[in-house]
């Protein structure tokens, strides 16, 4: 009984209102949860398969490049399509193509050692499909949840992502070890099919009323609108600076040798997700915060400070603690950024702005890996981590000074004006 009361108390600190009240949001949430869990299977299996084939860390690293380039090419197209066509139908079509990509990976793994180029091609293909799909998914959510529940929905999204990032890779490793690569890819196929069922059950979400045809000019209009909104620019820039300068994950393999050997590597990778999970579970307090831009900036500064202290840690326990604090700060930042986007962007521009968001939060960490590696080569591991965290703090302060409307943003008083 005591344990049940503790669990119930923990649940009450998180707001589940959107899941209780809104059927279509529940279906979308289930679809994203199942699909993301399956994606974690491929996230673990594909690099493992590449290393088994090539025994080259460089070849494994090039998978990221093979995924980033197609994503950058298709994300803005996906955003324009999301603002001109039926978003639900776009999600369904791209989901079918994504399941075909996972099925191809499963068949290749089943038949033995595939050519290396085929893995790069399929990784790029699935990344391209994700670029087409994600803006439509992001643009659907604000139409399924009323404005007053968007903060809670953002927290639930952070909760889902952090929990699956903890459980998913571990489960993927177990499946690969016990059932093989083909089975892990097959789980991803099944996840897409289950997600497809949930999406089909959502009531039709038609194209926006003021939809524009998907042209280069419509894509440029999205950029013009983003530039006209200093509040939006702040959400992109502050997070981008934090991820580029304060992202030490590329150094974890080398750090694990100093902190206890290979056994602590998993702890390093899991710690930020654990912190994000705890921040999401205890996120009910965010409903009372109205200065969302200031909250994003403070969270980014907290991330930087935690990374600086992490750089000075000489044992795994404090290192994991400060990584968890950094992950919690990042989750809080994500909750407020997502709420600002969903509450203030017009529906007919939501897809194109979602594409900009996706590019900003995916390219920052990837560039951060490069920055961390270059700094480590020049200044050593500690120098790279501490300097990166310090630059994150300095960059956050500079962004706040240069973007006063972002810092002053008040959710209760702000009314976005569409540029003429």
CSV table of N, CA, C and O in Angstrom, one decimal, residues 204-299:
chain,number,residue,atom,x,y,z
A,204,UNK,N,-10.3,12.7,-39.5
A,204,UNK,CA,-9.6,13.4,-40.6
A,204,UNK,C,-9.1,14.8,-40.2
A,204,UNK,O,-9.9,15.6,-39.7
A,205,UNK,N,-7.8,15.1,-40.5
A,205,UNK,CA,-7.3,16.4,-40.3
A,205,UNK,C,-7.0,17.0,-41.7
A,205,UNK,O,-6.0,16.7,-42.3
A,206,UNK,N,-7.9,17.8,-42.2
A,206,UNK,CA,-7.8,18.3,-43.5
A,206,UNK,C,-6.7,19.3,-43.6
A,206,UNK,O,-6.1,19.7,-42.6
A,207,UNK,N,-6.4,19.8,-44.8
A,207,UNK,CA,-5.4,20.8,-45.0
A,207,UNK,C,-5.9,22.1,-44.4
A,207,UNK,O,-7.1,22.3,-44.2
A,208,UNK,N,-4.9,23.0,-44.0
A,208,UNK,CA,-5.3,24.2,-43.4
A,208,UNK,C,-6.2,25.0,-44.3
A,208,UNK,O,-6.1,24.9,-45.5
A,209,UNK,N,-7.1,25.9,-43.8
A,209,UNK,CA,-8.0,26.6,-44.6
A,209,UNK,C,-7.3,27.6,-45.5
A,209,UNK,O,-7.8,27.8,-46.7
A,210,UNK,N,-6.2,28.2,-45.1
A,210,UNK,CA,-5.5,29.1,-46.0
A,210,UNK,C,-4.2,28.4,-46.6
A,210,UNK,O,-3.1,29.0,-46.5
A,211,UNK,N,-4.4,27.3,-47.1
A,211,UNK,CA,-3.3,26.5,-47.6
A,211,UNK,C,-2.7,27.1,-48.9
A,211,UNK,O,-3.5,27.6,-49.7
A,212,UNK,N,-1.4,27.1,-49.0
A,212,UNK,CA,-0.7,27.5,-50.2
A,212,UNK,C,-0.1,26.3,-50.9
A,212,UNK,O,0.2,25.3,-50.3
A,213,UNK,N,0.0,26.4,-52.2
A,213,UNK,CA,0.6,25.3,-52.9
A,213,UNK,C,2.1,25.1,-52.5
A,213,UNK,O,2.8,26.1,-52.1
A,214,UNK,N,2.6,23.9,-52.5
A,214,UNK,CA,4.0,23.6,-52.0
A,214,UNK,C,5.0,24.0,-53.0
A,214,UNK,O,5.5,23.3,-53.9
A,215,UNK,N,5.4,25.3,-53.0
A,215,UNK,CA,6.4,25.9,-53.9
A,215,UNK,C,7.6,26.4,-53.1
A,215,UNK,O,7.5,26.5,-51.9
A,216,UNK,N,8.6,26.8,-53.9
A,216,UNK,CA,9.8,27.4,-53.2
A,216,UNK,C,9.4,28.7,-52.6
A,216,UNK,O,9.9,29.1,-51.5
A,217,UNK,N,8.4,29.4,-53.2
A,217,UNK,CA,8.0,30.7,-52.6
A,217,UNK,C,7.3,30.4,-51.2
A,217,UNK,O,7.5,31.2,-50.3
A,218,UNK,N,6.5,29.4,-51.1
A,218,UNK,CA,5.8,29.0,-49.9
A,218,UNK,C,6.9,28.7,-48.8
A,218,UNK,O,6.7,29.0,-47.6
A,219,UNK,N,7.9,28.0,-49.2
A,219,UNK,CA,9.0,27.7,-48.2
A,219,UNK,C,9.7,28.9,-47.8
A,219,UNK,O,9.9,29.1,-46.6
A,220,UNK,N,9.9,29.9,-48.7
A,220,UNK,CA,10.5,31.1,-48.3
A,220,UNK,C,9.6,31.9,-47.4
A,220,UNK,O,10.1,32.6,-46.5
A,221,UNK,N,8.3,31.8,-47.6
A,221,UNK,CA,7.4,32.5,-46.7
A,221,UNK,C,7.5,32.0,-45.3
A,221,UNK,O,7.5,32.8,-44.3
A,222,UNK,N,7.8,30.7,-45.1
A,222,UNK,CA,8.0,30.2,-43.8
A,222,UNK,C,9.2,30.8,-43.1
A,222,UNK,O,9.2,31.1,-41.9
A,223,UNK,N,10.3,30.9,-43.9
A,223,UNK,CA,11.5,31.5,-43.3
A,223,UNK,C,11.3,33.0,-43.0
A,223,UNK,O,11.8,33.5,-42.0
A,224,UNK,N,10.5,33.7,-43.9
A,224,UNK,CA,10.3,35.1,-43.6
A,224,UNK,C,9.5,35.3,-42.3
A,224,UNK,O,9.7,36.2,-41.5
A,225,UNK,N,8.5,34.4,-42.1
A,225,UNK,CA,7.7,34.5,-40.9
A,225,UNK,C,8.6,34.2,-39.7
A,225,UNK,O,8.5,34.9,-38.6
A,226,UNK,N,9.4,33.2,-39.8
A,226,UNK,CA,10.3,32.8,-38.6
A,226,UNK,C,11.2,34.0,-38.3
A,226,UNK,O,11.4,34.3,-37.1
A,227,UNK,N,11.8,34.7,-39.3
A,227,UNK,CA,12.6,35.8,-39.0
A,227,UNK,C,11.9,37.0,-38.4
A,227,UNK,O,12.5,37.8,-37.7
A,228,UNK,N,10.6,37.1,-38.7
A,228,UNK,CA,9.8,38.2,-38.2
A,228,UNK,C,9.5,38.1,-36.8
A,228,UNK,O,9.0,39.0,-36.1
A,229,UNK,N,9.6,36.9,-36.2
A,229,UNK,CA,9.2,36.6,-34.9
A,229,UNK,C,10.5,36.3,-34.0
A,229,UNK,O,11.1,35.2,-34.0
A,230,UNK,N,10.9,37.4,-33.3
A,230,UNK,CA,12.1,37.2,-32.5
A,230,UNK,C,11.9,36.1,-31.4
A,230,UNK,O,12.9,35.5,-31.0
A,231,UNK,N,10.7,35.9,-31.0
A,231,UNK,CA,10.4,34.9,-30.0
A,231,UNK,C,10.8,33.5,-30.6
A,231,UNK,O,11.3,32.6,-29.9
A,232,UNK,N,10.4,33.3,-31.9
A,232,UNK,CA,10.8,32.0,-32.5
A,232,UNK,C,12.3,31.9,-32.7
A,232,UNK,O,12.8,30.8,-32.5
A,233,UNK,N,12.9,32.9,-33.2
A,233,UNK,CA,14.3,32.9,-33.5
A,233,UNK,C,15.0,32.5,-32.2
A,233,UNK,O,16.0,31.7,-32.2
A,234,UNK,N,14.6,33.0,-31.1
A,234,UNK,CA,15.2,32.7,-29.8
A,234,UNK,C,15.1,31.2,-29.5
A,234,UNK,O,16.1,30.6,-29.0
A,235,UNK,N,14.0,30.6,-29.7
A,235,UNK,CA,13.9,29.1,-29.5
A,235,UNK,C,14.8,28.3,-30.3
A,235,UNK,O,15.3,27.3,-29.9
A,236,UNK,N,15.1,28.8,-31.5
A,236,UNK,CA,16.0,28.0,-32.4
A,236,UNK,C,17.4,28.3,-32.0
A,236,UNK,O,18.2,27.3,-31.8
A,237,UNK,N,17.8,29.5,-31.8
A,237,UNK,CA,19.2,29.9,-31.6
A,237,UNK,C,19.7,29.4,-30.3
A,237,UNK,O,20.8,28.9,-30.2
A,238,UNK,N,19.0,29.7,-29.2
A,238,UNK,CA,19.4,29.3,-27.9
A,238,UNK,C,19.7,27.8,-27.8
A,238,UNK,O,20.7,27.3,-27.3
A,239,UNK,N,18.8,27.0,-28.3
A,239,UNK,CA,19.0,25.5,-28.3
A,239,UNK,C,20.1,25.1,-29.2
A,239,UNK,O,20.9,24.2,-28.8
A,240,UNK,N,20.2,25.7,-30.3
A,240,UNK,CA,21.3,25.4,-31.3
A,240,UNK,C,22.7,25.7,-30.6
A,240,UNK,O,23.6,24.8,-30.7
A,241,UNK,N,22.8,26.8,-30.0
A,241,UNK,CA,24.1,27.2,-29.3
A,241,UNK,C,24.4,26.2,-28.2
A,241,UNK,O,25.5,25.7,-28.1
A,242,UNK,N,23.4,25.8,-27.5
A,242,UNK,CA,23.6,24.9,-26.3
A,242,UNK,C,24.1,23.5,-26.9
A,242,UNK,O,25.0,22.9,-26.3
A,243,UNK,N,23.4,23.0,-28.0
A,243,UNK,CA,23.8,21.7,-28.5
A,243,UNK,C,25.1,21.7,-29.2
A,243,UNK,O,25.9,20.8,-29.1
A,244,UNK,N,25.5,22.8,-29.9
A,244,UNK,CA,26.7,22.8,-30.6
A,244,UNK,C,27.9,22.8,-29.7
A,244,UNK,O,28.9,22.1,-29.8
A,245,UNK,N,27.8,23.7,-28.7
A,245,UNK,CA,29.0,23.9,-27.8
A,245,UNK,C,28.9,23.0,-26.5
A,245,UNK,O,30.0,22.7,-26.0
A,246,UNK,N,27.8,22.5,-26.1
A,246,UNK,CA,27.7,21.8,-24.9
A,246,UNK,C,27.3,20.3,-25.0
A,246,UNK,O,26.6,19.8,-24.1
A,247,UNK,N,27.6,19.7,-26.2
A,247,UNK,CA,27.2,18.3,-26.4
A,247,UNK,C,28.4,17.4,-26.4
A,247,UNK,O,29.1,17.3,-27.4
A,248,UNK,N,28.7,16.8,-25.3
A,248,UNK,CA,29.9,16.0,-25.1
A,248,UNK,C,29.8,14.5,-25.5
A,248,UNK,O,30.7,13.7,-25.2
A,249,UNK,N,28.7,14.1,-26.1
A,249,UNK,CA,28.5,12.6,-26.2
A,249,UNK,C,29.5,11.9,-27.1
A,249,UNK,O,29.8,10.7,-26.9
A,250,UNK,N,30.1,12.6,-28.0
A,250,UNK,CA,31.1,12.0,-28.9
A,250,UNK,C,32.3,11.6,-28.1
A,250,UNK,O,33.1,10.8,-28.5
A,251,UNK,N,32.5,12.2,-26.9
A,251,UNK,CA,33.6,11.9,-26.1
A,251,UNK,C,33.4,10.8,-25.0
A,251,UNK,O,34.3,10.4,-24.3
A,252,UNK,N,32.2,10.3,-25.0
A,252,UNK,CA,31.9,9.3,-24.0
A,252,UNK,C,32.7,8.0,-24.1
A,252,UNK,O,33.1,7.5,-23.0
A,253,UNK,N,33.0,7.5,-25.3
A,253,UNK,CA,33.8,6.3,-25.3
A,253,UNK,C,35.2,6.5,-24.7
A,253,UNK,O,35.7,5.7,-23.9
A,254,UNK,N,35.8,7.7,-25.0
A,254,UNK,CA,37.1,8.0,-24.4
A,254,UNK,C,37.0,8.2,-22.9
A,254,UNK,O,37.9,7.8,-22.1
A,255,UNK,N,35.9,8.9,-22.5
A,255,UNK,CA,35.8,9.2,-21.1
A,255,UNK,C,35.5,8.0,-20.3
A,255,UNK,O,36.0,7.9,-19.1
A,256,UNK,N,34.9,7.0,-20.9
A,256,UNK,CA,34.6,5.7,-20.1
A,256,UNK,C,35.9,5.0,-19.7
A,256,UNK,O,35.9,4.4,-18.6
A,257,UNK,N,37.0,5.2,-20.5
A,257,UNK,CA,38.2,4.6,-20.1
A,257,UNK,C,38.8,5.2,-18.8
A,257,UNK,O,39.5,4.6,-18.0
A,258,UNK,N,38.5,6.5,-18.6
A,258,UNK,CA,39.0,7.2,-17.4
A,258,UNK,C,38.1,7.1,-16.2
A,258,UNK,O,38.5,7.3,-15.1
A,259,UNK,N,36.8,6.7,-16.5
A,259,UNK,CA,35.9,6.7,-15.4
A,259,UNK,C,35.5,5.3,-14.9
A,259,UNK,O,34.6,5.1,-14.1
A,260,UNK,N,36.2,4.3,-15.5
A,260,UNK,CA,35.9,2.9,-15.0
A,260,UNK,C,35.8,1.9,-16.0
A,260,UNK,O,35.5,0.7,-15.7
A,261,UNK,N,36.0,2.2,-17.3
A,261,UNK,CA,36.1,1.2,-18.3
A,261,UNK,C,34.8,1.1,-19.1
A,261,UNK,O,33.8,1.8,-18.9
A,262,UNK,N,34.7,0.1,-20.0
A,262,UNK,CA,33.5,-0.1,-20.8
A,262,UNK,C,32.2,-0.2,-20.1
A,262,UNK,O,31.1,0.2,-20.6
A,263,UNK,N,32.2,-0.7,-18.9
A,263,UNK,CA,31.0,-0.9,-18.1
A,263,UNK,C,30.3,0.4,-17.8
A,263,UNK,O,29.1,0.4,-17.5
A,264,UNK,N,31.0,1.5,-17.8
A,264,UNK,CA,30.3,2.8,-17.4
A,264,UNK,C,29.8,3.5,-18.7
A,264,UNK,O,29.1,4.6,-18.6
A,265,UNK,N,30.1,3.0,-19.9
A,265,UNK,CA,29.7,3.7,-21.1
A,265,UNK,C,28.2,3.8,-21.2
A,265,UNK,O,27.7,4.9,-21.5
A,266,UNK,N,27.5,2.8,-20.9
A,266,UNK,CA,26.1,2.8,-21.0
A,266,UNK,C,25.5,3.8,-20.0
A,266,UNK,O,24.5,4.4,-20.3
A,267,UNK,N,26.1,3.9,-18.8
A,267,UNK,CA,25.7,4.9,-17.8
A,267,UNK,C,25.8,6.3,-18.3
A,267,UNK,O,24.9,7.1,-18.1
A,268,UNK,N,26.9,6.6,-19.0
A,268,UNK,CA,27.1,7.9,-19.5
A,268,UNK,C,26.0,8.3,-20.5
A,268,UNK,O,25.4,9.4,-20.5
A,269,UNK,N,25.7,7.3,-21.4
A,269,UNK,CA,24.7,7.6,-22.5
A,269,UNK,C,23.3,7.7,-21.9
A,269,UNK,O,22.5,8.5,-22.4
A,270,UNK,N,23.0,6.9,-20.8
A,270,UNK,CA,21.7,6.9,-20.3
A,270,UNK,C,21.4,8.0,-19.3
A,270,UNK,O,20.2,8.4,-19.2
A,271,UNK,N,22.4,8.6,-18.7
A,271,UNK,CA,22.2,9.6,-17.7
A,271,UNK,C,21.4,10.8,-18.1
A,271,UNK,O,20.5,11.2,-17.4
A,272,UNK,N,21.7,11.4,-19.3
A,272,UNK,CA,20.9,12.6,-19.7
A,272,UNK,C,19.4,12.2,-19.9
A,272,UNK,O,18.5,13.0,-19.6
A,273,UNK,N,19.2,11.0,-20.5
A,273,UNK,CA,17.8,10.6,-20.7
A,273,UNK,C,17.1,10.3,-19.3
A,273,UNK,O,15.9,10.6,-19.2
A,274,UNK,N,17.8,9.8,-18.3
A,274,UNK,CA,17.2,9.6,-17.0
A,274,UNK,C,16.8,11.0,-16.4
A,274,UNK,O,15.7,11.2,-15.9
A,275,UNK,N,17.7,12.0,-16.6
A,275,UNK,CA,17.4,13.3,-16.1
A,275,UNK,C,16.2,13.9,-16.8
A,275,UNK,O,15.3,14.6,-16.2
A,276,UNK,N,16.1,13.7,-18.1
A,276,UNK,CA,15.0,14.2,-18.9
A,276,UNK,C,13.7,13.6,-18.5
A,276,UNK,O,12.6,14.2,-18.4
A,277,UNK,N,13.8,12.3,-18.2
A,277,UNK,CA,12.6,11.5,-17.7
A,277,UNK,C,12.1,12.1,-16.4
A,277,UNK,O,10.9,12.3,-16.3
A,278,UNK,N,13.0,12.3,-15.5
A,278,UNK,CA,12.6,12.8,-14.1
A,278,UNK,C,12.0,14.2,-14.3
A,278,UNK,O,11.0,14.5,-13.6
A,279,UNK,N,12.6,15.0,-15.1
A,279,UNK,CA,12.1,16.4,-15.3
A,279,UNK,C,10.7,16.4,-15.9
A,279,UNK,O,9.8,17.2,-15.6
A,280,UNK,N,10.5,15.4,-16.8
A,280,UNK,CA,9.2,15.3,-17.5
A,280,UNK,C,8.1,14.8,-16.5
A,280,UNK,O,7.0,15.3,-16.5
A,281,UNK,N,8.5,13.8,-15.7
A,281,UNK,CA,7.5,13.3,-14.7
A,281,UNK,C,7.1,14.3,-13.7
A,281,UNK,O,5.9,14.3,-13.2
A,282,UNK,N,8.0,15.2,-13.4
A,282,UNK,CA,7.7,16.3,-12.3
A,282,UNK,C,7.3,17.6,-13.0
A,282,UNK,O,7.6,18.7,-12.4
A,283,UNK,N,6.8,17.6,-14.2
A,283,UNK,CA,6.7,18.9,-15.0
A,283,UNK,C,5.4,19.6,-14.7
A,283,UNK,O,5.2,20.6,-15.4
A,284,UNK,N,4.5,19.2,-13.8
A,284,UNK,CA,3.2,19.9,-13.7
A,284,UNK,C,3.5,21.4,-13.3
A,284,UNK,O,2.6,22.2,-13.7
A,285,UNK,N,4.5,21.7,-12.6
A,285,UNK,CA,4.8,23.0,-12.2
A,285,UNK,C,5.0,24.0,-13.4
A,285,UNK,O,4.8,25.2,-13.3
A,286,UNK,N,5.3,23.5,-14.6
A,286,UNK,CA,5.5,24.3,-15.7
A,286,UNK,C,4.3,25.1,-16.2
A,286,UNK,O,4.3,26.1,-16.8
A,287,UNK,N,3.1,24.6,-15.8
A,287,UNK,CA,1.8,25.3,-16.1
A,287,UNK,C,1.8,26.7,-15.5
A,287,UNK,O,1.1,27.5,-16.0
A,288,UNK,N,2.4,26.9,-14.4
A,288,UNK,CA,2.4,28.2,-13.7
A,288,UNK,C,3.4,29.2,-14.3
A,288,UNK,O,3.4,30.3,-13.8
A,289,UNK,N,4.2,28.8,-15.2
A,289,UNK,CA,5.3,29.7,-15.8
A,289,UNK,C,4.7,30.3,-17.0
A,289,UNK,O,4.3,29.6,-18.0
A,290,UNK,N,4.8,31.6,-17.1
A,290,UNK,CA,4.3,32.4,-18.3
A,290,UNK,C,5.4,32.9,-19.1
A,290,UNK,O,5.2,33.2,-20.3
A,291,UNK,N,6.6,33.2,-18.5
A,291,UNK,CA,7.7,33.7,-19.2
A,291,UNK,C,8.5,32.6,-19.9
A,291,UNK,O,9.6,32.2,-19.4
A,292,UNK,N,8.0,32.1,-21.0
A,292,UNK,CA,8.6,30.9,-21.6
A,292,UNK,C,10.0,31.1,-22.2
A,292,UNK,O,10.8,30.3,-22.1
A,293,UNK,N,10.2,32.3,-22.8
A,293,UNK,CA,11.5,32.6,-23.4
A,293,UNK,C,12.6,32.6,-22.3
A,293,UNK,O,13.7,32.1,-22.5
A,294,UNK,N,12.2,33.3,-21.2
A,294,UNK,CA,13.2,33.4,-20.1
A,294,UNK,C,13.5,32.0,-19.5
A,294,UNK,O,14.6,31.6,-19.2
A,295,UNK,N,12.4,31.1,-19.4
A,295,UNK,CA,12.6,29.8,-18.9
A,295,UNK,C,13.5,29.0,-19.8
A,295,UNK,O,14.3,28.2,-19.4
A,296,UNK,N,13.4,29.1,-21.2
A,296,UNK,CA,14.2,28.4,-22.1
A,296,UNK,C,15.7,28.8,-21.9
A,296,UNK,O,16.6,28.0,-21.9
A,297,UNK,N,15.9,30.1,-21.7
A,297,UNK,CA,17.3,30.6,-21.6
A,297,UNK,C,17.9,30.1,-20.3
A,297,UNK,O,19.0,29.7,-20.2
A,298,UNK,N,17.1,30.2,-19.2
A,298,UNK,CA,17.6,29.7,-17.9
A,298,UNK,C,18.0,28.2,-18.0
A,298,UNK,O,19.0,27.7,-17.5
A,299,UNK,N,17.1,27.4,-18.7
A,299,UNK,CA,17.4,26.0,-18.8
A,299,UNK,C,18.6,25.8,-19.6
A,299,UNK,O,19.4,24.9,-19.3
